[in-house]
Amino acid sequence: MHHKTLVELGAGLRQGEYSSEELTRACLDRAAVLDPQLNSIITLTGEQALQAARDADARIRSGEAGPLTGIPYAHKDIFCTKGVRTSCGSRMLDNFIAPYDATVTRQLNAAGAVMIGKTNMDEFAMGSSNETSFYGPVSNPWDSETVPGGSSGGSAAAVAARLVPVSTGTDTGGSIRQPAALCGITGLKPTYGRVSRYGMIAFASSLDQAGPFARTAEDAALMLGAMAGFDPRDSTSVERTVEDYTGGLGDSLEGLKIGLPNEFFGEGLDSTVAAAVEAALDEYRKLGAIITEISLPNSQLAVPTYYVVAPAECSSNLSRFDGVRFGYRATDPADLEDLYKRSRGEGFGAEVKRRIMIGTYALSAGYYDAYYLKAQQARRLIREDFIRAFEQVDVIMGPTSPSVAFRLGEKSNNPVTMYLSDIYTIAVNLAGLPGMSIPAGFATDMPVGLQLIGNYFEEARLLNAAHRYQQVTDWHERIPPGYE
Ligand code: GLN
């Protein structure tokens, strides 16, 4: 059963080939056997999952099932889940049982999806390798010595290892697309504002966006349909009807204008990754797309801009974790100041502290104009590059990540090399655009991701471009050895 896609599993459930309870039990059993070596899941929700599955079965029997009803999924541990620990990968929230559901959680519940567990992630979603998690690193199912990417590393590894057909992630600078690429699966970051951020623990509020992981674009389309929507509880959520993302799947790509930013193919891109991406672009040519070179001249500003904006916002968002209002509390403090200092000192890991310090510095009175204001100006230039590009082309394509999965520990002592793993994804968040990564071949036996970037709210177009490619290739069907 673990080889089936969400679409296939949904059909089997509705035809009564198996129940959601059986399916959920199979996922829980498989996770119990295989996850100890992967470490992709922080909390398994066993009994609660089985109860949700039985409720889904009742709904299926009564003929009220939707496409997600009874489908097991894994949920990034950044989404609040009522009554279930929501750790955000941090010691700070190790004992936090969320008192309410995030909107995404609520919507997936309403669709009848069955959450089997909460997935491992970089602490507060800060990282590109899942190595900053308080719960330890996650292994890439394709090679246990390598990282799955981050910050949604657990969610990506769980889908790649066929523990679940689909999962959720969040993407502030690449955290859905980069792990999807490194694990050989499909991941989608929607347009900023498409999916509610309510109840999703905030990292950098102007960049954070939730989206799905799946093996196919079709499954991702169904997940997005359930996750998206206007939410009055998120002031940045956009009031716009949710399309039927599966409706246009299969439309011809004849005449689709694809732009290749020359900045995405220069120095720093691994030649074996470039070769796989070129081969994928040839498939698009065969599908009738017209490929042209474009320029995003301010691309080189994306990483430095992000590393001012994101830490600035995180330093503000994470101030609530002080051991008094929220989070881990140090024992036997000498006084109030000691309580604050030690609670934050012991509760946060090194990367989170680094970001809080950078952000606090960038926002301080004497440096605000030099750093934060400058970064906001650069952000506008980056956004305008994309707006101009979309006057000429329909979709922008390129590599998702400059290399395949790197070795555990390889970059953890060098923040700058780590930060560069998101060089092709970060600008998309700064501009607020939708982006996807799909499996597009292998380099040195490890998966390569092709990135697709669309204009605002053009998720359906991206999903169709991904789907058409998946109809003529089988990279997305490859299974990591040992997980057959
Ligand atoms: N890797 C980037 C960072 O460390 C992006 C993380 C994310 O998208 N949540 O901030």
CSV table of C-alpha atoms and ligand atoms in Angstrom, one decimal:
chain,number,residue,atom,x,y,z
A,1,MET,CA,0.0,0.0,0.0
A,2,HIS,CA,2.9,2.3,0.7
A,3,HIS,CA,3.7,2.6,-3.0
A,4,LYS,CA,0.3,4.1,-3.9
A,5,THR,CA,-0.2,7.8,-4.4
A,6,LEU,CA,-2.9,9.8,-2.6
A,7,VAL,CA,-5.1,9.6,-5.6
A,8,GLU,CA,-4.7,5.8,-5.8
A,9,LEU,CA,-5.3,5.4,-2.1
A,10,GLY,CA,-8.4,7.6,-2.2
A,11,ALA,CA,-9.9,5.4,-4.9
A,12,GLY,CA,-9.1,2.2,-3.0
A,13,LEU,CA,-10.7,3.7,0.1
A,14,ARG,CA,-13.9,4.7,-1.7
A,15,GLN,CA,-14.1,1.3,-3.4
A,16,GLY,CA,-13.8,-0.4,-0.1
A,17,GLU,CA,-10.6,-2.3,-0.9
A,18,TYR,CA,-9.3,-1.3,2.5
A,19,SER,CA,-10.4,1.0,5.3
A,20,SER,CA,-8.6,4.1,6.5
A,21,GLU,CA,-8.1,2.3,9.8
A,22,GLU,CA,-6.1,-0.4,8.0
A,23,LEU,CA,-4.2,2.1,5.9
A,24,THR,CA,-3.4,4.2,9.0
A,25,ARG,CA,-2.3,1.2,10.9
A,26,ALA,CA,0.0,0.2,8.0
A,27,CYS,CA,1.6,3.7,8.0
A,28,LEU,CA,2.1,3.6,11.8
A,29,ASP,CA,3.6,0.2,11.6
A,30,ARG,CA,5.9,1.1,8.8
A,31,ALA,CA,7.0,4.3,10.6
A,32,ALA,CA,7.7,2.2,13.8
A,33,VAL,CA,10.0,-0.1,11.8
A,34,LEU,CA,11.7,2.4,9.5
A,35,ASP,CA,11.7,5.7,11.3
A,36,PRO,CA,14.2,4.9,14.0
A,37,GLN,CA,16.9,5.1,11.3
A,38,LEU,CA,15.5,8.1,9.6
A,39,ASN,CA,14.3,10.2,12.6
A,40,SER,CA,11.8,12.0,10.4
A,41,ILE,CA,9.0,12.0,13.0
A,42,ILE,CA,9.2,13.7,16.5
A,43,THR,CA,5.8,12.5,17.7
A,44,LEU,CA,3.6,9.6,16.4
A,45,THR,CA,-0.1,10.1,17.2
A,46,GLY,CA,-1.1,6.4,17.2
A,47,GLU,CA,-4.4,6.2,19.0
A,48,GLN,CA,-5.6,9.6,17.9
A,49,ALA,CA,-4.7,8.8,14.3
A,50,LEU,CA,-6.7,5.5,14.5
A,51,GLN,CA,-9.7,7.3,15.9
A,52,ALA,CA,-9.5,9.9,13.1
A,53,ALA,CA,-9.3,7.0,10.6
A,54,ARG,CA,-12.4,5.4,12.1
A,55,ASP,CA,-14.2,8.7,11.8
A,56,ALA,CA,-13.0,8.9,8.2
A,57,ASP,CA,-14.3,5.4,7.5
A,58,ALA,CA,-17.7,6.3,8.7
A,59,ARG,CA,-17.7,9.3,6.4
A,60,ILE,CA,-16.6,7.2,3.5
A,61,ARG,CA,-19.4,4.7,4.2
A,62,SER,CA,-22.0,7.5,4.3
A,63,GLY,CA,-20.8,8.6,0.9
A,64,GLU,CA,-19.5,12.0,2.1
A,65,ALA,CA,-15.8,11.4,1.4
A,66,GLY,CA,-13.7,14.0,-0.3
A,67,PRO,CA,-10.3,13.2,-2.0
A,68,LEU,CA,-8.4,13.5,1.3
A,69,THR,CA,-10.8,11.6,3.5
A,70,GLY,CA,-9.0,8.8,5.2
A,71,ILE,CA,-5.6,9.6,3.8
A,72,PRO,CA,-2.8,9.5,6.3
A,73,TYR,CA,-0.4,12.4,6.3
A,74,ALA,CA,2.5,13.7,8.5
A,75,HIS,CA,2.4,17.3,9.7
A,76,LYS,CA,5.4,19.5,10.2
A,77,ASP,CA,5.9,20.2,13.9
A,78,ILE,CA,5.5,23.9,13.3
A,79,PHE,CA,1.7,23.7,13.0
A,80,CYS,CA,-0.3,23.9,16.2
A,81,THR,CA,-2.2,20.7,16.8
A,82,LYS,CA,-4.7,20.7,19.6
A,83,GLY,CA,-3.8,18.3,22.4
A,84,VAL,CA,-0.6,17.2,20.6
A,85,ARG,CA,2.9,18.4,21.3
A,86,THR,CA,4.0,21.1,18.9
A,87,SER,CA,7.7,21.5,19.5
A,88,CYS,CA,8.9,23.4,16.4
A,89,GLY,CA,12.1,21.3,16.7
A,90,SER,CA,13.1,23.2,19.8
A,91,ARG,CA,13.9,22.5,23.4
A,92,MET,CA,12.0,25.7,24.1
A,93,LEU,CA,8.7,24.0,23.1
A,94,ASP,CA,9.6,20.5,24.0
A,95,ASN,CA,6.7,20.3,26.4
A,96,PHE,CA,4.2,22.5,24.6
A,97,ILE,CA,0.8,20.9,24.0
A,98,ALA,CA,-1.0,23.3,21.6
A,99,PRO,CA,-4.4,24.4,23.0
A,100,TYR,CA,-5.8,25.0,19.5
A,101,ASP,CA,-5.4,23.9,15.9
A,102,ALA,CA,-3.7,25.9,13.2
A,103,THR,CA,-6.0,26.8,10.3
A,104,VAL,CA,-4.1,24.4,8.1
A,105,THR,CA,-4.6,21.7,10.7
A,106,ARG,CA,-8.2,22.5,11.0
A,107,GLN,CA,-8.8,22.4,7.2
A,108,LEU,CA,-6.9,19.1,6.8
A,109,ASN,CA,-9.0,17.7,9.6
A,110,ALA,CA,-12.2,19.0,8.0
A,111,ALA,CA,-11.2,17.3,4.7
A,112,GLY,CA,-10.9,14.0,6.7
A,113,ALA,CA,-7.1,13.6,6.3
A,114,VAL,CA,-5.6,11.5,9.1
A,115,MET,CA,-2.5,13.0,10.9
A,116,ILE,CA,-0.2,10.1,11.9
A,117,GLY,CA,2.5,12.3,13.4
A,118,LYS,CA,4.5,15.5,13.7
A,119,THR,CA,7.7,15.7,11.7
A,120,ASN,CA,11.2,16.6,12.6
A,121,MET,CA,12.5,20.0,11.4
A,122,ASP,CA,15.2,22.5,11.9
A,123,GLU,CA,14.7,24.5,15.1
A,124,PHE,CA,12.1,27.1,14.5
A,125,ALA,CA,12.5,26.3,10.8
A,126,MET,CA,16.0,27.9,10.7
A,127,GLY,CA,18.3,25.7,8.6
A,128,SER,CA,18.8,23.9,5.4
A,129,SER,CA,19.8,20.5,6.6
A,130,ASN,CA,17.6,19.6,9.6
A,131,GLU,CA,20.7,19.5,11.7
A,132,THR,CA,19.6,22.3,14.1
A,133,SER,CA,16.7,20.3,15.5
A,134,PHE,CA,16.7,19.6,19.2
A,135,TYR,CA,15.6,16.1,18.3
A,136,GLY,CA,18.6,15.3,16.2
A,137,PRO,CA,19.2,15.3,12.5
A,138,VAL,CA,17.1,13.4,9.9
A,139,SER,CA,18.7,11.0,7.4
A,140,ASN,CA,18.1,11.3,3.7
A,141,PRO,CA,16.4,8.0,2.7
A,142,TRP,CA,18.7,8.0,-0.5
A,143,ASP,CA,21.9,7.9,1.6
A,144,SER,CA,21.8,7.8,5.4
A,145,GLU,CA,25.1,9.7,5.6
A,146,THR,CA,23.5,12.8,3.9
A,147,VAL,CA,21.1,15.4,5.0
A,148,PRO,CA,17.4,15.5,3.8
A,149,GLY,CA,17.6,19.3,3.4
A,150,GLY,CA,15.7,21.7,5.7
A,151,SER,CA,14.0,23.1,7.4
A,152,SER,CA,11.1,20.7,6.5
A,153,GLY,CA,13.5,17.7,6.4
A,154,GLY,CA,11.4,15.3,8.3
A,155,SER,CA,8.3,15.9,6.2
A,156,ALA,CA,10.3,15.4,3.0
A,157,ALA,CA,12.1,12.3,4.2
A,158,ALA,CA,8.9,10.7,5.4
A,159,VAL,CA,7.3,11.0,2.0
A,160,ALA,CA,10.5,9.9,0.1
A,161,ALA,CA,10.7,6.8,2.4
A,162,ARG,CA,7.0,6.0,1.7
A,163,LEU,CA,6.0,6.3,5.3
A,164,VAL,CA,3.1,8.6,4.2
A,165,PRO,CA,1.9,9.6,0.8
A,166,VAL,CA,1.8,13.3,1.6
A,167,SER,CA,3.0,15.7,4.3
A,168,THR,CA,3.0,19.4,5.1
A,169,GLY,CA,5.9,21.9,5.2
A,170,THR,CA,6.6,25.6,5.5
A,171,ASP,CA,8.9,27.6,3.3
A,172,THR,CA,10.5,30.9,4.4
A,173,GLY,CA,13.5,30.8,2.2
A,174,GLY,CA,13.3,27.4,0.5
A,175,SER,CA,12.3,24.9,3.3
A,176,ILE,CA,9.8,23.1,1.1
A,177,ARG,CA,11.5,23.2,-2.2
A,178,GLN,CA,15.1,22.4,-1.1
A,179,PRO,CA,14.2,19.3,1.0
A,180,ALA,CA,11.9,18.1,-1.8
A,181,ALA,CA,14.8,18.4,-4.2
A,182,LEU,CA,17.3,16.7,-2.0
A,183,CYS,CA,14.8,13.8,-1.2
A,184,GLY,CA,13.5,13.3,-4.8
A,185,ILE,CA,9.9,14.3,-4.2
A,186,THR,CA,7.5,17.1,-5.2
A,187,GLY,CA,7.1,20.2,-3.0
A,188,LEU,CA,5.1,23.4,-3.5
A,189,LYS,CA,5.4,26.8,-1.8
A,190,PRO,CA,2.3,28.7,-2.7
A,191,THR,CA,2.0,32.5,-3.2
A,192,TYR,CA,2.4,34.4,0.0
A,193,GLY,CA,-1.1,34.8,1.5
A,194,ARG,CA,-2.6,31.8,-0.3
A,195,VAL,CA,-2.5,29.6,2.8
A,196,SER,CA,-3.2,30.9,6.3
A,197,ARG,CA,-0.4,31.3,8.7
A,198,TYR,CA,-2.7,31.3,11.8
A,199,GLY,CA,-1.4,28.8,14.3
A,200,MET,CA,1.8,28.2,12.3
A,201,ILE,CA,4.6,29.1,14.7
A,202,ALA,CA,6.1,32.3,13.2
A,203,PHE,CA,9.7,32.5,12.0
A,204,ALA,CA,9.7,35.5,9.5
A,205,SER,CA,6.1,36.5,9.1
A,206,SER,CA,6.5,38.4,5.8
A,207,LEU,CA,8.1,35.3,4.2
A,208,ASP,CA,6.6,32.2,5.8
A,209,GLN,CA,4.2,30.2,3.7
A,210,ALA,CA,2.8,26.6,4.2
A,211,GLY,CA,2.5,24.1,1.4
A,212,PRO,CA,2.4,20.4,0.6
A,213,PHE,CA,4.9,17.6,-0.1
A,214,ALA,CA,3.8,14.7,-2.2
A,215,ARG,CA,5.3,12.3,-4.7
A,216,THR,CA,3.2,13.6,-7.6
A,217,ALA,CA,2.0,17.0,-8.7
A,218,GLU,CA,-1.5,15.7,-8.8
A,219,ASP,CA,-1.3,14.7,-5.1
A,220,ALA,CA,0.2,18.1,-4.3
A,221,ALA,CA,-2.7,19.8,-6.1
A,222,LEU,CA,-5.2,17.9,-3.9
A,223,MET,CA,-3.4,18.8,-0.8
A,224,LEU,CA,-3.1,22.5,-1.8
A,225,GLY,CA,-6.8,22.6,-2.4
A,226,ALA,CA,-7.4,21.6,1.2
A,227,MET,CA,-4.8,23.8,2.7
A,228,ALA,CA,-5.5,27.0,0.8
A,229,GLY,CA,-8.1,29.7,1.5
A,230,PHE,CA,-8.9,33.0,3.0
A,231,ASP,CA,-8.7,33.2,6.8
A,232,PRO,CA,-9.9,36.2,8.7
A,233,ARG,CA,-7.5,35.2,11.5
A,234,ASP,CA,-4.5,35.9,9.3
A,235,SER,CA,-4.4,39.6,8.2
A,236,THR,CA,-2.0,38.7,5.3
A,237,SER,CA,-4.2,35.9,4.0
A,238,VAL,CA,-5.7,36.9,0.6
A,239,GLU,CA,-9.4,36.9,0.0
A,240,ARG,CA,-9.5,35.0,-3.2
A,241,THR,CA,-11.4,31.8,-4.1
A,242,VAL,CA,-9.5,28.6,-4.1
A,243,GLU,CA,-9.3,27.1,-7.5
A,244,ASP,CA,-9.8,23.5,-8.4
A,245,TYR,CA,-6.0,22.8,-8.7
A,246,THR,CA,-6.6,19.5,-10.4
A,247,GLY,CA,-9.0,20.9,-13.0
A,248,GLY,CA,-6.3,22.0,-15.5
A,249,LEU,CA,-4.0,19.1,-15.0
A,250,GLY,CA,-3.1,17.5,-18.4
A,251,ASP,CA,-3.5,20.8,-20.4
A,252,SER,CA,-1.1,21.0,-23.3
A,253,LEU,CA,2.2,22.9,-22.7
A,254,GLU,CA,2.4,23.8,-26.4
A,255,GLY,CA,3.6,27.4,-26.6
A,256,LEU,CA,4.3,27.7,-22.8
A,257,LYS,CA,7.0,30.3,-22.4
A,258,ILE,CA,9.7,29.2,-20.0
A,259,GLY,CA,12.4,31.6,-18.9
A,260,LEU,CA,15.8,30.5,-17.7
A,261,PRO,CA,17.5,33.1,-15.5
A,262,ASN,CA,21.2,33.1,-16.6
A,263,GLU,CA,22.0,34.0,-12.9
A,264,PHE,CA,20.8,30.5,-11.9
A,265,PHE,CA,23.2,28.7,-14.2
A,266,GLY,CA,26.5,30.4,-13.3
A,267,GLU,CA,29.3,29.8,-10.8
A,268,GLY,CA,28.4,27.7,-7.8
A,269,LEU,CA,26.1,25.3,-9.6
A,270,ASP,CA,27.3,21.8,-9.6
A,271,SER,CA,27.9,20.6,-13.1
A,272,THR,CA,26.2,17.3,-12.6
A,273,VAL,CA,23.1,19.1,-11.3
A,274,ALA,CA,23.2,21.4,-14.2
A,275,ALA,CA,23.3,18.5,-16.6
A,276,ALA,CA,20.2,16.9,-15.1
A,277,VAL,CA,18.4,20.3,-15.2
A,278,GLU,CA,19.3,20.7,-18.9
A,279,ALA,CA,17.9,17.2,-19.7
A,280,ALA,CA,14.7,18.2,-17.9
A,281,LEU,CA,14.4,21.3,-20.0
A,282,ASP,CA,14.8,19.2,-23.1
A,283,GLU,CA,11.7,17.3,-22.0
A,284,TYR,CA,9.8,20.6,-21.8
A,285,ARG,CA,11.0,21.5,-25.3
A,286,LYS,CA,9.6,18.2,-26.5
A,287,LEU,CA,6.3,19.0,-24.7
A,288,GLY,CA,6.1,22.1,-26.9
A,289,ALA,CA,7.4,24.8,-24.5
A,290,ILE,CA,9.5,27.7,-25.8
A,291,ILE,CA,12.6,28.3,-23.7
A,292,THR,CA,14.3,31.6,-23.6
A,293,GLU,CA,17.1,33.1,-21.5
A,294,ILE,CA,16.1,35.9,-19.1
A,295,SER,CA,17.9,37.9,-16.5
A,296,LEU,CA,17.1,38.5,-12.8
A,297,PRO,CA,19.8,41.1,-12.4
A,298,ASN,CA,19.5,41.5,-8.6
A,299,SER,CA,19.7,37.8,-7.8
A,300,GLN,CA,23.0,38.2,-6.0
A,301,LEU,CA,21.2,40.4,-3.5
A,302,ALA,CA,18.8,37.7,-2.4
A,303,VAL,CA,20.8,35.8,0.2
A,304,PRO,CA,22.2,38.9,2.0
A,305,THR,CA,18.8,40.6,1.9
A,306,TYR,CA,17.1,37.5,3.3
A,307,TYR,CA,19.7,37.2,6.1
A,308,VAL,CA,18.8,40.7,7.3
A,309,VAL,CA,15.0,40.5,6.8
A,310,ALA,CA,14.5,37.0,8.2
A,311,PRO,CA,16.6,37.4,11.4
A,312,ALA,CA,15.0,40.8,12.0
A,313,GLU,CA,11.5,39.3,11.9
A,314,CYS,CA,12.6,36.3,13.9
A,315,SER,CA,14.2,38.4,16.7
A,316,SER,CA,10.8,40.0,17.1
A,317,ASN,CA,8.7,36.8,16.8
A,318,LEU,CA,10.8,34.8,19.1
A,319,SER,CA,10.8,37.4,21.9
A,320,ARG,CA,7.6,35.8,23.3
A,321,PHE,CA,9.6,32.7,24.3
A,322,ASP,CA,11.0,34.0,27.6
A,323,GLY,CA,10.1,31.3,30.1
A,324,VAL,CA,7.3,33.4,31.4
A,325,ARG,CA,4.8,33.9,28.6
A,326,PHE,CA,5.8,30.9,26.6
A,327,GLY,CA,8.4,28.2,26.5
A,328,TYR,CA,11.0,26.4,28.5
A,329,ARG,CA,11.7,27.8,32.0
A,330,ALA,CA,15.1,27.5,33.7
A,331,THR,CA,15.0,26.1,37.2
A,332,ASP,CA,16.0,28.0,40.3
A,333,PRO,CA,16.6,31.4,38.8
A,334,ALA,CA,18.4,33.9,41.0
A,335,ASP,CA,16.1,36.8,39.9
A,336,LEU,CA,13.9,37.8,37.0
A,337,GLU,CA,16.8,38.8,34.8
A,338,ASP,CA,18.5,35.4,35.4
A,339,LEU,CA,15.2,33.7,34.6
A,340,TYR,CA,15.0,35.4,31.2
A,341,LYS,CA,18.6,34.9,30.4
A,342,ARG,CA,18.9,31.3,31.4
A,343,SER,CA,15.5,30.3,29.9
A,344,ARG,CA,16.4,31.7,26.5
A,345,GLY,CA,20.0,30.6,26.8
A,346,GLU,CA,19.1,27.0,27.6
A,347,GLY,CA,15.9,26.8,25.5
A,348,PHE,CA,17.3,28.0,22.2
A,349,GLY,CA,20.0,26.3,20.1
A,350,ALA,CA,23.0,28.0,18.5
A,351,GLU,CA,21.5,28.8,15.1
A,352,VAL,CA,18.4,30.4,16.6
A,353,LYS,CA,20.6,32.5,18.9
A,354,ARG,CA,22.7,33.6,16.0
A,355,ARG,CA,19.6,34.8,14.1
A,356,ILE,CA,18.2,36.6,17.1
A,357,MET,CA,21.5,38.4,17.6
A,358,ILE,CA,21.8,39.4,13.9
A,359,GLY,CA,18.2,40.5,13.9
A,360,THR,CA,18.4,42.6,17.0
A,361,TYR,CA,21.5,44.3,15.7
A,362,ALA,CA,20.0,45.0,12.3
A,363,LEU,CA,16.9,46.6,14.0
A,364,SER,CA,18.8,48.6,16.6
A,365,ALA,CA,18.4,52.4,16.3
A,366,GLY,CA,21.9,53.1,15.0
A,367,TYR,CA,21.9,50.4,12.3
A,368,TYR,CA,18.3,50.3,11.2
A,369,ASP,CA,18.8,52.5,8.1
A,370,ALA,CA,22.1,50.8,7.1
A,371,TYR,CA,20.7,47.2,7.3
A,372,TYR,CA,17.0,46.8,7.6
A,373,LEU,CA,15.9,49.7,5.5
A,374,LYS,CA,18.5,48.8,2.9
A,375,ALA,CA,17.3,45.2,2.8
A,376,GLN,CA,13.8,46.3,2.3
A,377,GLN,CA,14.9,48.4,-0.7
A,378,ALA,CA,16.9,45.4,-2.1
A,379,ARG,CA,13.8,43.3,-1.6
A,380,ARG,CA,11.8,45.6,-3.8
A,381,LEU,CA,14.4,45.4,-6.6
A,382,ILE,CA,14.3,41.6,-6.4
A,383,ARG,CA,10.5,41.6,-6.7
A,384,GLU,CA,10.6,44.0,-9.6
A,385,ASP,CA,13.0,41.7,-11.5
A,386,PHE,CA,10.4,39.0,-11.3
A,387,ILE,CA,7.6,41.3,-12.3
A,388,ARG,CA,9.5,42.3,-15.4
A,389,ALA,CA,10.4,38.7,-16.2
A,390,PHE,CA,6.8,37.6,-16.0
A,391,GLU,CA,5.9,40.2,-18.7
A,392,GLN,CA,8.0,38.0,-21.1
A,393,VAL,CA,7.5,34.4,-19.8
A,394,ASP,CA,4.9,32.2,-18.1
A,395,VAL,CA,7.1,30.1,-15.9
A,396,ILE,CA,10.7,30.5,-14.7
A,397,MET,CA,12.8,27.3,-14.4
A,398,GLY,CA,16.1,26.4,-13.0
A,399,PRO,CA,17.8,24.2,-10.4
A,400,THR,CA,16.2,24.1,-6.9
A,401,SER,CA,19.5,23.7,-5.1
A,402,PRO,CA,23.1,24.1,-6.3
A,403,SER,CA,24.1,20.6,-5.3
A,404,VAL,CA,22.6,17.3,-4.4
A,405,ALA,CA,22.3,16.3,-0.7
A,406,PHE,CA,25.5,17.1,1.2
A,407,ARG,CA,26.9,15.0,4.0
A,408,LEU,CA,25.7,15.3,7.6
A,409,GLY,CA,28.1,17.7,9.4
A,410,GLU,CA,29.6,19.0,6.1
A,411,LYS,CA,28.2,22.5,6.4
A,412,SER,CA,27.1,22.8,10.0
A,413,ASN,CA,30.1,24.7,11.1
A,414,ASN,CA,30.0,27.2,8.3
A,415,PRO,CA,26.8,29.2,8.3
A,416,VAL,CA,27.6,31.0,5.1
A,417,THR,CA,28.0,27.8,3.0
A,418,MET,CA,24.8,26.5,4.6
A,419,TYR,CA,23.0,29.7,3.7
A,420,LEU,CA,24.1,29.4,0.1
A,421,SER,CA,22.1,26.1,-0.3
A,422,ASP,CA,19.0,28.3,-0.7
A,423,ILE,CA,20.6,30.6,-3.3
A,424,TYR,CA,17.9,29.8,-6.0
A,425,THR,CA,14.9,29.6,-3.7
A,426,ILE,CA,15.2,32.6,-1.4
A,427,ALA,CA,14.4,35.3,-3.9
A,428,VAL,CA,11.0,33.7,-4.5
A,429,ASN,CA,10.0,34.2,-0.9
A,430,LEU,CA,11.3,37.8,-0.9
A,431,ALA,CA,9.0,38.4,-3.9
A,432,GLY,CA,6.1,36.4,-2.4
A,433,LEU,CA,5.8,34.2,-5.5
A,434,PRO,CA,4.8,30.5,-5.8
A,435,GLY,CA,7.5,28.0,-6.4
A,436,MET,CA,7.8,24.2,-6.8
A,437,SER,CA,10.5,21.6,-6.9
A,438,ILE,CA,10.0,18.3,-8.8
A,439,PRO,CA,12.3,15.3,-9.2
A,440,ALA,CA,14.3,15.7,-12.4
A,441,GLY,CA,16.9,13.0,-12.5
A,442,PHE,CA,20.0,12.0,-10.5
A,443,ALA,CA,23.5,13.2,-10.1
A,444,THR,CA,26.0,10.8,-8.4
A,445,ASP,CA,23.0,8.6,-7.5
A,446,MET,CA,21.3,11.4,-5.5
A,447,PRO,CA,18.1,13.1,-6.6
A,448,VAL,CA,18.1,16.5,-8.4
A,449,GLY,CA,15.2,19.0,-8.2
A,450,LEU,CA,13.9,21.2,-11.0
A,451,GLN,CA,12.5,24.5,-9.7
A,452,LEU,CA,9.4,26.0,-11.3
A,453,ILE,CA,8.5,29.6,-10.4
A,454,GLY,CA,5.2,31.1,-11.3
A,455,ASN,CA,3.5,34.5,-11.3
A,456,TYR,CA,1.4,35.4,-8.3
A,457,PHE,CA,-1.5,32.9,-7.7
A,458,GLU,CA,-0.4,30.8,-10.7
A,459,GLU,CA,-0.1,27.6,-8.6
A,460,ALA,CA,-2.4,25.8,-11.1
A,461,ARG,CA,-0.1,26.6,-14.0
A,462,LEU,CA,2.9,25.3,-12.1
A,463,LEU,CA,1.1,22.2,-11.0
A,464,ASN,CA,0.1,21.5,-14.6
A,465,ALA,CA,3.7,22.1,-15.9
A,466,ALA,CA,4.9,19.7,-13.2
A,467,HIS,CA,2.2,17.1,-14.0
A,468,ARG,CA,2.8,17.1,-17.7
A,469,TYR,CA,6.5,16.5,-17.1
A,470,GLN,CA,5.6,13.6,-14.7
A,471,GLN,CA,3.5,12.0,-17.4
A,472,VAL,CA,6.5,11.6,-19.6
A,473,THR,CA,9.2,10.9,-17.0
A,474,ASP,CA,9.4,8.5,-14.1
A,475,TRP,CA,11.9,10.2,-11.7
A,476,HIS,CA,9.1,10.8,-9.2
A,477,GLU,CA,8.5,7.0,-9.1
A,478,ARG,CA,12.0,6.1,-8.1
A,479,ILE,CA,12.2,4.6,-4.6
A,480,PRO,CA,15.2,5.0,-2.3
A,481,PRO,CA,17.0,1.6,-1.9
A,482,GLY,CA,15.9,-0.1,1.3
A,483,TYR,CA,12.5,1.6,1.2
A,484,GLU,CA,10.9,-0.7,-1.5
B,1,GLN,N1,17.3,27.7,5.0
B,1,GLN,C1,16.7,28.9,5.2
B,1,GLN,C2,17.0,29.4,6.6
B,1,GLN,O1,17.7,28.8,7.2
B,1,GLN,C3,15.2,28.8,4.9
B,1,GLN,C4,14.5,28.2,6.0
B,1,GLN,C5,13.0,28.1,5.7
B,1,GLN,O2,12.6,28.3,4.6
B,1,GLN,N2,12.3,28.0,6.8
B,1,GLN,O3,16.5,30.4,7.0
